[in-house]
Amino acid sequence: VLGCVWAVSFPRSSAAQVPLAPAPGPALPPSSGVSGRSGPQAPAPAPAAPAAEPAPAAVAEARARFAAGVEKFQAGDFTGALGEFERAFALRRHPAVRINIANCLLRLGRAPDAVDHFVEYLREASNTSAEQRAEVERSIAEARRNFAEVRIVVNVAGAQVTVDGDAAGQSPLGRPLRLRPGSHLVDVRRAGYTAFSERVELAGGPP
């Protein structure tokens, strides 16, 4: 018999454990930063450059990609800007570029991915000012209001978990799922067991 328990948490709220009835039977230039809630602009001071310097050609291409990303961001082409920033970051990893990536993701409605980049920025950028870190932390808090973290615990290992038809992984899941407010269908299946399905209604995060 497959059984499932889920817990939902929003920022600044306590997680509520809710049992479900069991069913039978997953450096660019220092001037390249952007603030947490605006377009590209220079930070002060800039994060330290990575220790391993890429080849000059890679640095030049990264700068060109970054400049193209800034232009597209300012024109409102956030999908195009994201692609340019991601290519620049792949050529030359630098904490400041993560802010640009995160801002594009926010504007594309991908708050969970944006939070990941903001958090990595705070971890990697050791030379940021207290004001910069506070701004990024505010952006993280605001982005987290757009989704809930749902931890799904299945009573059988090796079960395939899907949410709204998309694969979420195999039980036990290593981390909570991050879902937008609204209705979501959680489905759990494993050979030899009767499938378990439950619809979960998620309200918006706290104001």
Short mmCIF file of C-alpha atoms in Angstrom, two decimals:
data_model
loop_
_atom_site.label_atom_id
_atom_site.label_comp_id
_atom_site.label_asym_id
_atom_site.label_seq_id
_atom_site.Cartn_x
_atom_site.Cartn_y
_atom_site.Cartn_z
CA VAL A 1 0.00 0.00 0.00
CA LEU A 2 1.43 3.36 -1.02
CA GLY A 3 1.00 6.18 1.47
CA CYS A 4 2.11 9.79 1.33
CA VAL A 5 2.57 12.64 3.81
CA TRP A 6 3.21 16.21 2.76
CA ALA A 7 4.18 19.39 4.58
CA VAL A 8 3.85 22.90 3.17
CA SER A 9 5.88 25.88 4.35
CA PHE A 10 6.01 29.54 3.36
CA PRO A 11 8.57 32.09 4.54
CA ARG A 12 8.10 33.01 8.19
CA SER A 13 5.41 30.38 8.69
CA SER A 14 5.65 27.07 10.51
CA ALA A 15 5.40 23.95 8.41
CA ALA A 16 2.13 22.11 8.79
CA GLN A 17 2.32 18.33 8.61
CA VAL A 18 -0.81 17.04 6.90
CA PRO A 19 -1.36 13.30 6.48
CA LEU A 20 -3.05 12.16 3.31
CA ALA A 21 -5.33 9.13 3.27
CA PRO A 22 -3.24 6.22 1.93
CA ALA A 23 -4.49 4.67 -1.27
CA PRO A 24 -4.88 0.89 -1.43
CA GLY A 25 -2.78 -1.53 -2.94
CA PRO A 26 14.88 16.52 -8.95
CA ALA A 27 35.11 37.97 -13.51
CA LEU A 28 33.10 39.73 -15.56
CA PRO A 29 33.84 43.41 -15.10
CA PRO A 30 33.26 44.59 -11.53
CA SER A 31 30.74 47.06 -12.96
CA SER A 32 28.53 44.21 -14.11
CA GLY A 33 26.28 43.80 -11.09
CA VAL A 34 22.64 44.70 -10.81
CA SER A 35 20.62 45.39 -7.74
CA GLY A 36 18.07 42.92 -6.49
CA ARG A 37 15.05 44.77 -7.86
CA SER A 38 16.22 46.93 -10.77
CA GLY A 39 18.01 46.75 -14.11
CA PRO A 40 21.78 46.33 -14.48
CA GLN A 41 23.80 48.87 -12.49
CA ALA A 42 27.23 49.04 -10.93
CA PRO A 43 27.69 47.73 -7.39
CA ALA A 44 30.06 49.26 -4.89
CA PRO A 45 32.33 47.64 -4.02
CA ALA A 46 32.44 44.91 -6.64
CA PRO A 47 32.83 41.23 -5.73
CA ALA A 48 36.32 39.78 -5.91
CA ALA A 49 37.32 38.18 -9.21
CA PRO A 50 37.51 34.41 -9.41
CA ALA A 51 40.91 32.92 -8.56
CA ALA A 52 41.32 31.03 -11.85
CA GLU A 53 41.43 33.46 -14.75
CA PRO A 54 40.06 32.15 -18.09
CA ALA A 55 41.91 32.63 -21.36
CA PRO A 56 41.86 36.20 -22.77
CA ALA A 57 39.60 35.16 -25.64
CA ALA A 58 37.06 33.70 -23.22
CA VAL A 59 37.18 36.86 -21.10
CA ALA A 60 36.59 39.02 -24.17
CA GLU A 61 33.64 36.93 -25.28
CA ALA A 62 32.22 36.93 -21.75
CA ARG A 63 32.38 40.73 -21.67
CA ALA A 64 30.67 40.92 -25.06
CA ARG A 65 27.95 38.50 -23.93
CA PHE A 66 27.45 40.49 -20.77
CA ALA A 67 27.13 43.77 -22.68
CA ALA A 68 24.58 42.15 -24.99
CA GLY A 69 22.68 40.89 -21.94
CA VAL A 70 22.54 44.37 -20.42
CA GLU A 71 21.22 45.79 -23.70
CA LYS A 72 18.51 43.14 -23.97
CA PHE A 73 17.57 43.48 -20.31
CA GLN A 74 17.10 47.23 -20.67
CA ALA A 75 15.00 46.62 -23.79
CA GLY A 76 12.71 44.28 -21.85
CA ASP A 77 13.90 41.12 -23.61
CA PHE A 78 14.45 39.12 -20.43
CA THR A 79 14.61 35.75 -22.19
CA GLY A 80 17.33 36.99 -24.52
CA ALA A 81 19.16 38.70 -21.67
CA LEU A 82 19.08 35.54 -19.60
CA GLY A 83 20.67 33.57 -22.42
CA GLU A 84 23.47 36.12 -22.79
CA PHE A 85 24.16 36.28 -19.05
CA GLU A 86 24.18 32.49 -18.77
CA ARG A 87 26.67 32.22 -21.63
CA ALA A 88 28.83 34.91 -20.05
CA PHE A 89 28.73 33.07 -16.73
CA ALA A 90 29.71 29.79 -18.38
CA LEU A 91 32.74 31.49 -19.94
CA ARG A 92 33.80 33.32 -16.80
CA ARG A 93 32.09 32.53 -13.52
CA HIS A 94 31.69 35.63 -11.37
CA PRO A 95 29.29 36.30 -8.48
CA ALA A 96 28.15 39.62 -9.96
CA VAL A 97 26.75 37.86 -13.04
CA ARG A 98 24.45 35.79 -10.82
CA ILE A 99 22.56 38.96 -9.88
CA ASN A 100 21.84 39.63 -13.53
CA ILE A 101 20.70 36.05 -14.05
CA ALA A 102 18.53 36.18 -10.94
CA ASN A 103 16.82 39.40 -12.03
CA CYS A 104 16.01 37.92 -15.44
CA LEU A 105 14.58 34.82 -13.79
CA LEU A 106 12.39 36.96 -11.51
CA ARG A 107 10.97 38.84 -14.47
CA LEU A 108 10.30 35.55 -16.25
CA GLY A 109 8.28 34.24 -13.30
CA ARG A 110 10.93 31.74 -12.20
CA ALA A 111 11.20 32.81 -8.56
CA PRO A 112 12.62 29.53 -7.17
CA ASP A 113 15.50 29.57 -9.67
CA ALA A 114 16.12 33.25 -8.93
CA VAL A 115 16.37 32.49 -5.21
CA ASP A 116 18.99 29.83 -5.92
CA HIS A 117 21.17 32.36 -7.74
CA PHE A 118 20.68 35.04 -5.08
CA VAL A 119 21.71 32.58 -2.37
CA GLU A 120 24.78 31.48 -4.33
CA TYR A 121 25.70 35.13 -4.86
CA LEU A 122 25.69 35.75 -1.12
CA ARG A 123 27.82 32.64 -0.61
CA GLU A 124 30.37 33.48 -3.31
CA ALA A 125 30.62 37.28 -3.10
CA SER A 126 32.66 37.81 0.04
CA ASN A 127 33.49 41.49 -0.62
CA THR A 128 29.99 42.88 -0.96
CA SER A 129 28.92 45.71 1.30
CA ALA A 130 26.38 45.28 4.09
CA GLU A 131 23.97 47.40 2.04
CA GLN A 132 24.34 45.16 -1.02
CA ARG A 133 23.82 42.00 1.01
CA ALA A 134 20.73 43.50 2.66
CA GLU A 135 19.31 44.37 -0.77
CA VAL A 136 19.84 40.83 -2.05
CA GLU A 137 18.32 39.39 1.13
CA ARG A 138 15.24 41.57 0.59
CA SER A 139 15.00 40.26 -2.97
CA ILE A 140 15.18 36.69 -1.69
CA ALA A 141 12.40 37.35 0.82
CA GLU A 142 10.19 38.93 -1.85
CA ALA A 143 10.82 36.12 -4.35
CA ARG A 144 9.96 33.47 -1.77
CA ARG A 145 6.47 34.93 -1.42
CA ASN A 146 5.75 33.60 -4.90
CA PHE A 147 6.05 29.91 -4.11
CA ALA A 148 5.68 27.31 -1.39
CA GLU A 149 8.04 24.53 -0.42
CA VAL A 150 6.27 21.18 -0.33
CA ARG A 151 8.01 18.21 1.26
CA ILE A 152 6.58 14.89 0.08
CA VAL A 153 7.33 11.78 2.12
CA VAL A 154 6.37 8.40 0.66
CA ASN A 155 6.18 5.24 2.78
CA VAL A 156 7.86 3.15 0.04
CA ALA A 157 11.33 3.80 -1.43
CA GLY A 158 11.78 3.78 -5.19
CA ALA A 159 8.36 5.22 -6.04
CA GLN A 160 8.11 7.67 -8.96
CA VAL A 161 6.68 11.05 -7.91
CA THR A 162 5.12 13.43 -10.42
CA VAL A 163 3.50 16.83 -9.92
CA ASP A 164 1.07 18.05 -12.57
CA GLY A 165 2.43 15.37 -14.88
CA ASP A 166 6.06 16.45 -14.52
CA ALA A 167 8.60 14.10 -12.95
CA ALA A 168 9.64 15.27 -9.47
CA GLY A 169 11.98 12.39 -8.67
CA GLN A 170 12.05 9.04 -6.95
CA SER A 171 11.27 8.53 -3.29
CA PRO A 172 12.78 9.42 -0.95
CA LEU A 173 12.96 12.92 -2.44
CA GLY A 174 16.14 14.71 -1.43
CA ARG A 175 14.67 18.21 -1.10
CA PRO A 176 11.30 19.96 -0.90
CA LEU A 177 9.49 20.78 -4.13
CA ARG A 178 8.91 24.45 -4.83
CA LEU A 179 5.49 25.10 -6.34
CA ARG A 180 3.48 28.15 -7.26
CA PRO A 181 0.23 28.91 -5.46
CA GLY A 182 -2.77 27.10 -6.89
CA SER A 183 -3.91 23.56 -7.45
CA HIS A 184 -1.36 20.78 -8.04
CA LEU A 185 -1.87 17.07 -8.64
CA VAL A 186 0.65 14.86 -6.81
CA ASP A 187 0.90 11.34 -8.18
CA VAL A 188 3.00 8.49 -6.71
CA ARG A 189 3.50 5.16 -8.49
CA ARG A 190 5.57 2.02 -8.13
CA ALA A 191 5.22 -1.38 -9.76
CA GLY A 192 3.34 -3.77 -7.52
CA TYR A 193 1.49 -0.98 -5.68
CA THR A 194 -1.77 0.81 -6.37
CA ALA A 195 -1.13 4.37 -7.59
CA PHE A 196 -1.59 7.18 -5.08
CA SER A 197 -2.96 10.57 -6.27
CA GLU A 198 -3.92 13.66 -4.30
CA ARG A 199 -4.70 17.21 -5.33
CA VAL A 200 -2.99 19.84 -3.18
CA GLU A 201 -4.32 23.41 -2.95
CA LEU A 202 -1.63 25.98 -2.17
CA ALA A 203 -2.51 29.51 -1.14
CA GLY A 204 -0.16 32.45 -1.78
CA GLY A 205 2.69 33.21 0.56
CA PRO A 206 2.46 35.78 3.35
CA PRO A 207 2.16 39.44 2.32
#
